[in-house]
CSV table of C-alpha atoms in Angstrom, one decimal:
chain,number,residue,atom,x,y,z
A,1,UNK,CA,179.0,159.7,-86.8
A,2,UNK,CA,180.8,156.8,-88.0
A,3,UNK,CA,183.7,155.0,-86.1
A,4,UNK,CA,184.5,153.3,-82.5
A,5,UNK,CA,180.9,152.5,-80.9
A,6,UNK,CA,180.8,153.4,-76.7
A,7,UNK,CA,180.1,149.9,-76.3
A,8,UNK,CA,183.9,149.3,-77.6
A,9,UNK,CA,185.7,152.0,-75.9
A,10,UNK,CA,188.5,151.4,-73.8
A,11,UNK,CA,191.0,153.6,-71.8
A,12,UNK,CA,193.9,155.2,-73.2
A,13,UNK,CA,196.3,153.2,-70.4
A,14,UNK,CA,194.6,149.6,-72.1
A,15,UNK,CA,195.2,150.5,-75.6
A,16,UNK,CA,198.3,149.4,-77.3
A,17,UNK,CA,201.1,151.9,-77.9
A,18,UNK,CA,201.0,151.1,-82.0
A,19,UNK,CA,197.5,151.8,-82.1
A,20,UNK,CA,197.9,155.2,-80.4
A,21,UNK,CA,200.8,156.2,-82.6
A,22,UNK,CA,198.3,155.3,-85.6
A,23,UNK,CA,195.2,157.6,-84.3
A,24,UNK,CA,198.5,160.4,-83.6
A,25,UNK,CA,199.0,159.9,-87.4
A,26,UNK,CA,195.8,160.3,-88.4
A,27,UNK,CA,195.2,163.0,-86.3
A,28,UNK,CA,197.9,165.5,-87.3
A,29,UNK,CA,197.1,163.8,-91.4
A,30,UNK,CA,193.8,164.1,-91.4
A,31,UNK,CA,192.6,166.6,-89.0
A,32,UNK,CA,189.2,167.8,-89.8
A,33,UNK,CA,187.9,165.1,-91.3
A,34,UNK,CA,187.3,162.8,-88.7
A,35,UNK,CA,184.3,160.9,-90.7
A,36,UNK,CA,186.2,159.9,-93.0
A,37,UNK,CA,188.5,158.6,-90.4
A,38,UNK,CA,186.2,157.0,-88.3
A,39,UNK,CA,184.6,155.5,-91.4
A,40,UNK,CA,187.9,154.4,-92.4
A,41,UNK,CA,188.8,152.4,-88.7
A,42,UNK,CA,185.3,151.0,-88.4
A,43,UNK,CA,186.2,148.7,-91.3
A,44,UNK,CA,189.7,147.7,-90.9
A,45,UNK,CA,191.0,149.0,-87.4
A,46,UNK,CA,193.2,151.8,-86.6
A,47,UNK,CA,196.6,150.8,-88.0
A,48,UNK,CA,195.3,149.2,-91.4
A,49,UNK,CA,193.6,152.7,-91.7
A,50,UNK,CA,196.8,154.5,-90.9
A,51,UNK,CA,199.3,152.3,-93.0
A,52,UNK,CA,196.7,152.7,-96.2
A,53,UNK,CA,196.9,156.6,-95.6
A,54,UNK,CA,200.7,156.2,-96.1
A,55,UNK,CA,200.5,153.9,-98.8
A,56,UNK,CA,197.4,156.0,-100.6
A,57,UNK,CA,195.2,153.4,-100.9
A,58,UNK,CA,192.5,155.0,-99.6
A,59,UNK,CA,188.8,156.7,-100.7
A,60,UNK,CA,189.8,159.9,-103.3
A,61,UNK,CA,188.1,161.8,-99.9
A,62,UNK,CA,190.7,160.8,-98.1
A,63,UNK,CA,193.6,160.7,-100.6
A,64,UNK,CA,192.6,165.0,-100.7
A,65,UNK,CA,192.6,165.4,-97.5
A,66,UNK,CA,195.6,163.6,-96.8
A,67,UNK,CA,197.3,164.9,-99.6
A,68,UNK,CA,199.8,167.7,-98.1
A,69,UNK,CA,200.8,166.2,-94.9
A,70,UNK,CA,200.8,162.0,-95.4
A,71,UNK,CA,204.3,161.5,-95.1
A,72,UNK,CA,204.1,163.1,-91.8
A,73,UNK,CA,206.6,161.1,-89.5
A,74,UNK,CA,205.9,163.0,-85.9
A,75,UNK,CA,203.7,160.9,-84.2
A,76,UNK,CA,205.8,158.8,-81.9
A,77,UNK,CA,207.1,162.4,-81.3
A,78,UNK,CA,203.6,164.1,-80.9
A,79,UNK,CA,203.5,161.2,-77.9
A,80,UNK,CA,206.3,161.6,-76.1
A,81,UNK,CA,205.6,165.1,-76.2
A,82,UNK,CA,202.5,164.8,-74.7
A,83,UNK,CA,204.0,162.8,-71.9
A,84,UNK,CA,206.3,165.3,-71.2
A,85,UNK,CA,203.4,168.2,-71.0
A,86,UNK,CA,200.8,165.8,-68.7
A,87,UNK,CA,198.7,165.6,-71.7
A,88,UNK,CA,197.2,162.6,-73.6
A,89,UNK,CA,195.4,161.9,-77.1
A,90,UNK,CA,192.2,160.9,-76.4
A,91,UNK,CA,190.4,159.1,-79.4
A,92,UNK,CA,186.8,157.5,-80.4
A,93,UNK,CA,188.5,154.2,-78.8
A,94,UNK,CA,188.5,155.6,-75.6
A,95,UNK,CA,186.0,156.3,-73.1
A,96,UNK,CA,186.7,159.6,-72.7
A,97,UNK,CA,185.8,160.9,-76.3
A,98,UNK,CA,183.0,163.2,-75.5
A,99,UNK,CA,179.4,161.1,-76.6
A,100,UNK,CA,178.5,164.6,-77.7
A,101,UNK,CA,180.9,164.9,-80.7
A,102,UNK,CA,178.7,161.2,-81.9
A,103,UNK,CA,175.2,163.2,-82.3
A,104,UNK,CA,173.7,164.0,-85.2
A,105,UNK,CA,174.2,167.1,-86.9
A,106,UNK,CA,178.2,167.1,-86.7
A,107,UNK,CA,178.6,164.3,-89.7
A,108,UNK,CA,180.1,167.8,-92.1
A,109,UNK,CA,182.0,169.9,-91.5
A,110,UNK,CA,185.4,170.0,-89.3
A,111,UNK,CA,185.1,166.6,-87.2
A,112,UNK,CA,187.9,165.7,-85.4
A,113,UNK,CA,190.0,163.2,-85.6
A,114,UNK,CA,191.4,162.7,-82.1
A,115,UNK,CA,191.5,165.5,-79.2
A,116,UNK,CA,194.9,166.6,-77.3
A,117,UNK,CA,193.9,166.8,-73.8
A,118,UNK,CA,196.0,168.4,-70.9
A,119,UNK,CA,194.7,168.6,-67.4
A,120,UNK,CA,193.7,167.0,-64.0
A,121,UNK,CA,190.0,167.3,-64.9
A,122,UNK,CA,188.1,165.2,-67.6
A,123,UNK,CA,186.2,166.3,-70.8
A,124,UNK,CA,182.7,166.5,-69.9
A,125,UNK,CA,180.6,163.4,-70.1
A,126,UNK,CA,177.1,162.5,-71.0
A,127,UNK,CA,176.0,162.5,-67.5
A,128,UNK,CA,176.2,166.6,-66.5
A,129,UNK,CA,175.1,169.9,-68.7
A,130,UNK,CA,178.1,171.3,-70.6
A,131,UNK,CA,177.9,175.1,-71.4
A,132,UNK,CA,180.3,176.7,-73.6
A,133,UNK,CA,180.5,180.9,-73.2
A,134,UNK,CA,182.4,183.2,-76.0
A,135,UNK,CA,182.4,187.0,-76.2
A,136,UNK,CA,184.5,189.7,-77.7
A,137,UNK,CA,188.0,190.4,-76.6
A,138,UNK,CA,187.3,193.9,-76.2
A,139,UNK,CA,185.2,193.4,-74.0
A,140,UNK,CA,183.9,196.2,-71.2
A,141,UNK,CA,183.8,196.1,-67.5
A,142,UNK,CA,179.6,195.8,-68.1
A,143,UNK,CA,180.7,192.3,-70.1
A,144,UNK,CA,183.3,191.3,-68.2
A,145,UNK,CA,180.6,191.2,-64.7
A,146,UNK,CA,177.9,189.3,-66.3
A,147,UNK,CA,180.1,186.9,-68.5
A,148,UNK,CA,182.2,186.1,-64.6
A,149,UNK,CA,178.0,186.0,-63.0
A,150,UNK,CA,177.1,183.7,-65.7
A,151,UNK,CA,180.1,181.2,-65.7
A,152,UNK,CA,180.4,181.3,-61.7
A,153,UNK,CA,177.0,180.2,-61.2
A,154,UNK,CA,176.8,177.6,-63.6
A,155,UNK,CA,179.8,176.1,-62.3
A,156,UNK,CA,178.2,176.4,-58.9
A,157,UNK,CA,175.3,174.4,-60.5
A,158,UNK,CA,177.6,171.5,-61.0
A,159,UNK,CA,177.2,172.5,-65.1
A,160,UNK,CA,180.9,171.7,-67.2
A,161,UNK,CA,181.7,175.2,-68.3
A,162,UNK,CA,183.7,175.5,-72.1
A,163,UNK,CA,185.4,178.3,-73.4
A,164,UNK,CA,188.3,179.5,-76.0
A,165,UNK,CA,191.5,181.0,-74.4
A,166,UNK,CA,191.2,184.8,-75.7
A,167,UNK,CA,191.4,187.9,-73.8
A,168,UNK,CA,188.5,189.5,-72.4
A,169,UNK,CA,185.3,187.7,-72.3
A,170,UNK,CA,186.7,183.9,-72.4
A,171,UNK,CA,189.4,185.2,-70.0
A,172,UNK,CA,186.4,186.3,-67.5
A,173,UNK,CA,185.2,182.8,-68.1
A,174,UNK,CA,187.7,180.7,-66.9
A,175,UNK,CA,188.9,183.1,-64.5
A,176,UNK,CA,185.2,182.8,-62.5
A,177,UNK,CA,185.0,178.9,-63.1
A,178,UNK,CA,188.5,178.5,-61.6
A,179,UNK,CA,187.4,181.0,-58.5
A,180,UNK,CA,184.5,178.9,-57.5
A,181,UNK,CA,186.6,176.2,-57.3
A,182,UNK,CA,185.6,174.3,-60.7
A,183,UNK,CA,187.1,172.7,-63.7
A,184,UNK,CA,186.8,174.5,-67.0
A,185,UNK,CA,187.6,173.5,-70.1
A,186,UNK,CA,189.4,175.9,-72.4
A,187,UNK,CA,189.6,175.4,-76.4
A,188,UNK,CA,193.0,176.0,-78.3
A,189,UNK,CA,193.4,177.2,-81.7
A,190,UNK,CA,197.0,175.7,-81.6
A,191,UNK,CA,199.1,173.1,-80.0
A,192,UNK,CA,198.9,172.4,-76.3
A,193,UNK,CA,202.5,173.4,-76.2
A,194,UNK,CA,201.9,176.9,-77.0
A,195,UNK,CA,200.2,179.4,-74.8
A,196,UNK,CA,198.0,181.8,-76.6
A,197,UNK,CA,197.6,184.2,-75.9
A,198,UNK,CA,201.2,184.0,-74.3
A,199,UNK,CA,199.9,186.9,-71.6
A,200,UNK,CA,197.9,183.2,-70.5
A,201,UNK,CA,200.3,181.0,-69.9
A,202,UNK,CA,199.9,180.9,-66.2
A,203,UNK,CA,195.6,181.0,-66.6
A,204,UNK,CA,195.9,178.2,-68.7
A,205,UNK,CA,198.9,176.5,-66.1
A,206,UNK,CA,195.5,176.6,-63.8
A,207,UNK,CA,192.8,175.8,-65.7
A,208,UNK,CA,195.1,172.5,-66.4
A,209,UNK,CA,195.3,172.1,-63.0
A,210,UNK,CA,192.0,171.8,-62.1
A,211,UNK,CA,190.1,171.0,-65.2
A,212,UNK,CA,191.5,170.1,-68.8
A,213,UNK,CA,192.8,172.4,-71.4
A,214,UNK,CA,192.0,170.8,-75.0
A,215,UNK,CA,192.7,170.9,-79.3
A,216,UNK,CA,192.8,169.1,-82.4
A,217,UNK,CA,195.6,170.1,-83.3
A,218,UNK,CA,199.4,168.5,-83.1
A,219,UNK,CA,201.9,170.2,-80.9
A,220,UNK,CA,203.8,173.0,-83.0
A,221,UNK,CA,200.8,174.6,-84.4
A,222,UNK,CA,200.6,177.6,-84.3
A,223,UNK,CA,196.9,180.0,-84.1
A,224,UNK,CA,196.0,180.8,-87.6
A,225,UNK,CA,192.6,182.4,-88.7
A,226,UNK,CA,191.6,178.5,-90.1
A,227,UNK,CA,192.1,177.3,-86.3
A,228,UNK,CA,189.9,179.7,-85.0
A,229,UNK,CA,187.6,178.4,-86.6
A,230,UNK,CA,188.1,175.3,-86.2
A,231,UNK,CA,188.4,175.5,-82.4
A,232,UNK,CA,185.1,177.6,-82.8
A,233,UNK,CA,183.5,174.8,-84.2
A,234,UNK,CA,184.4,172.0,-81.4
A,235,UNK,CA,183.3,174.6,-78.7
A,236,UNK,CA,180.2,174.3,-80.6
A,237,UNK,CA,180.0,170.5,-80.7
A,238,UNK,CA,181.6,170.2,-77.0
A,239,UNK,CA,178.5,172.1,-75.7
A,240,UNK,CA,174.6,171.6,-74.6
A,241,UNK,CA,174.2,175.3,-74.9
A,242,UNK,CA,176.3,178.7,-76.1
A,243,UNK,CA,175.8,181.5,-73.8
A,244,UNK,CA,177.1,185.0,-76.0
A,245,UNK,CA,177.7,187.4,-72.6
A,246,UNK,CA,179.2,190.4,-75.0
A,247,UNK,CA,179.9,190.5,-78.4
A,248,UNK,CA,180.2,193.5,-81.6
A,249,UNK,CA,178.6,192.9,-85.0
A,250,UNK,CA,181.5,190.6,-86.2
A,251,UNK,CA,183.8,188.2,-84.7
A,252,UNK,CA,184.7,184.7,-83.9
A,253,UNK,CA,181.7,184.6,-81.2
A,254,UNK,CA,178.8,184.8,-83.7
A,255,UNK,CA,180.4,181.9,-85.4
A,256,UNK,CA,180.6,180.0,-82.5
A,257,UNK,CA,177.2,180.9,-82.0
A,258,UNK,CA,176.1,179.7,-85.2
A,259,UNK,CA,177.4,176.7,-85.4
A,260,UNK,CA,175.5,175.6,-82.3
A,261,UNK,CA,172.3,176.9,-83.6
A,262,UNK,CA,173.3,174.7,-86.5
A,263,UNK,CA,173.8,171.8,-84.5
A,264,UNK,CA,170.1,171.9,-82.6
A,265,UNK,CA,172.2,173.1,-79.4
A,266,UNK,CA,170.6,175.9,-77.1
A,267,UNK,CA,171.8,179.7,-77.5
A,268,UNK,CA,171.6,182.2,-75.3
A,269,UNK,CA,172.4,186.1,-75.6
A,270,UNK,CA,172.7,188.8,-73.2
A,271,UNK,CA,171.7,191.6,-73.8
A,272,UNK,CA,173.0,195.2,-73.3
A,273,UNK,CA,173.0,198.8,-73.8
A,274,UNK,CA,171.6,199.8,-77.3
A,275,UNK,CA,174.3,202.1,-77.2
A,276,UNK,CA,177.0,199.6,-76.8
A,277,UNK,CA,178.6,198.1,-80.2
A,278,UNK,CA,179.9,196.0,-78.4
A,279,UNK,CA,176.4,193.9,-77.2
A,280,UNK,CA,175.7,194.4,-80.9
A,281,UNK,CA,176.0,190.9,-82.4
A,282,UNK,CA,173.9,190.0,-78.9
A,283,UNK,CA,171.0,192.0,-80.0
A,284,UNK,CA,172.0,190.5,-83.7
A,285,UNK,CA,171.7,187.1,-82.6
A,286,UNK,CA,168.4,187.2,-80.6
A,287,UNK,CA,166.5,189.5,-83.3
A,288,UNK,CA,167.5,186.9,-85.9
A,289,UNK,CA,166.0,183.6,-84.0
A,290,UNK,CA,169.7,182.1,-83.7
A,291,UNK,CA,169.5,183.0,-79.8
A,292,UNK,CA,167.3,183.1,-76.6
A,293,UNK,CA,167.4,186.6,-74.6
A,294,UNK,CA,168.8,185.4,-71.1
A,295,UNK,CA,168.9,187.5,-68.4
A,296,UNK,CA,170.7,185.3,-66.0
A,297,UNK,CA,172.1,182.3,-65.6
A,298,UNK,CA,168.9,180.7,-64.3
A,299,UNK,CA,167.6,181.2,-67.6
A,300,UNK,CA,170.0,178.9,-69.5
A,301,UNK,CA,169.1,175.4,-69.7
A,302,UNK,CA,171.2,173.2,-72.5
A,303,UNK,CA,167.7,171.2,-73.1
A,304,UNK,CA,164.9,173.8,-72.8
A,305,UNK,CA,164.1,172.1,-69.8
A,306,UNK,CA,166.2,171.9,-65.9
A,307,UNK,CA,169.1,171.6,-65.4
A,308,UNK,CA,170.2,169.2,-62.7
């Protein structure tokens, strides 16, 4: 991916308040197309980028993706907003950005421009496993166990463990990782001033407390079907591996799926009744190649090889 190399990253406390209002600009301008972004920075720096966004002198890319929201004038706002919630803005300037969202196979698509981040903990680095698990929200007390057995013991492992924020399987998720004493890290389809679903306002109160809640998107957005999928996408890119506990022939979970298969990350399915629709789009993904039958958590290993 184009922009800020690691060897150039600096903390969010070193870089200047003008430059962070500029990525907050570009952020809530340009969200989703982070290579143009970074493409745009690496040549002339954060602000010049910004200030030819609002004066549209930029690439006809970037005037169309600009093009609805370039007079936006909430980004001092955005900050202080942040400040207020214990979140930050984490860009490719900063030595935080996950390394992971720089690897190949992430240059289309929805790239992100910058990442709210809310939470003691820290988005996970280069130097531990990362493994995202997704399942349906209707999800069954079979589902619920082995999607809690999975997460627990991974986190037990020392392994960073991602998921969204939805009832049911991503609920039993972060519920184990936080009862082991762990971080997780929960994707938002919306602002990090919203709670969604609202019935999670206090799981997500704790998963901020002891790991990091995160999303592309400004403050004030709202979940829409377009930031499902989006947030689908960076659980994807966040990850080593996808684990699928439970999930029925359609839903946001075979996307998320997907996309990491896309991406050369690992996938994982587990299987369950043949009688259950909802281990459907399990059985789905492991008869058409995009997943590896696991059986237990021993069995998922982000590089085909051990984890540490």
């Amino acid at each position: 991916m184009s922009g800020v190399s690691s060897e150039n990253a600096v903390s969010g406390s070193e870089m200047v308040r003008s430059e962070r209002v500029a990525w907050a600009y570009l952020a809530h301008v340009a969200r989703g197309q982070g290579a143009l972004v970074h493409l745009a920075v690496s040549l002339s720096g954060v602000e010049a980028a910004a200030e030819a966004v609002r004066q549209r002198e930029v690439s006809e890319d970037l005037l169309r993706a600009t093009a609805r929201s370039w007079e936006y004038s909430g980004a001092e706002a955005d900050l202080e907003t942040a400040a207020t919630l214990g979140a930050r803005l984490v860009t490719p300037a900063d030595a935080e950005w996950p390394q992971r969202l720089r690897m190949a196979g992430w240059l289309e698509g929805s790239t992100p421009v910058a990442l709210w981040v809310r939470g003691q903990g820290m988005l996970p680095g280069v130097d531990s496993s990362a493994v995202a698990l997704t399942g349906t929200r209707a999800s069954s007390p079979y589902g619920d166990h082995v999607a809690a057995e999975f997460a627990a013991d991974l986190a037990m492992r020392g392994v960073s463990v991602l998921s969204g924020s939805g009832f049911g399987i991503e609920a039993a998720v972060l519920r184990a990782s936080l009862g082991v004493g762990a971080g997780p890290v929960a994707v938002m389809p919306c602002g990090l001033d919203r709670a969604y679903p609202s019935g999670h306002a206090r799981l997500l109160e704790r998963v901020a407390e002891q790991g990091v809640v995160v999303s592309e998107y400004s403050f004030g957005a709202e979940p829409r079907r377009e930031r499902f999928n989006g947030s689908g996408a960076l659980l994807a890119a966040l990850s080593d591996a996808v684990v699928v506990p439970e999930a029925g022939s359609r839903g946001r979970a075979l996307a998320v799926a997907r996309e990491a298969h896309r991406l050369g990350r690992a996938v994982y399915a587990i299987p369950g009744p043949v009688t259950s629709a909802a281990s459907s789009g399990c059985h789905a993904l492991i008869v058409d190649g995009v997943a590896c039958l696991a059986m237990s958590s021993a069995d998922v290993c982000p590089d085909r090889g051990e984890l540490s």
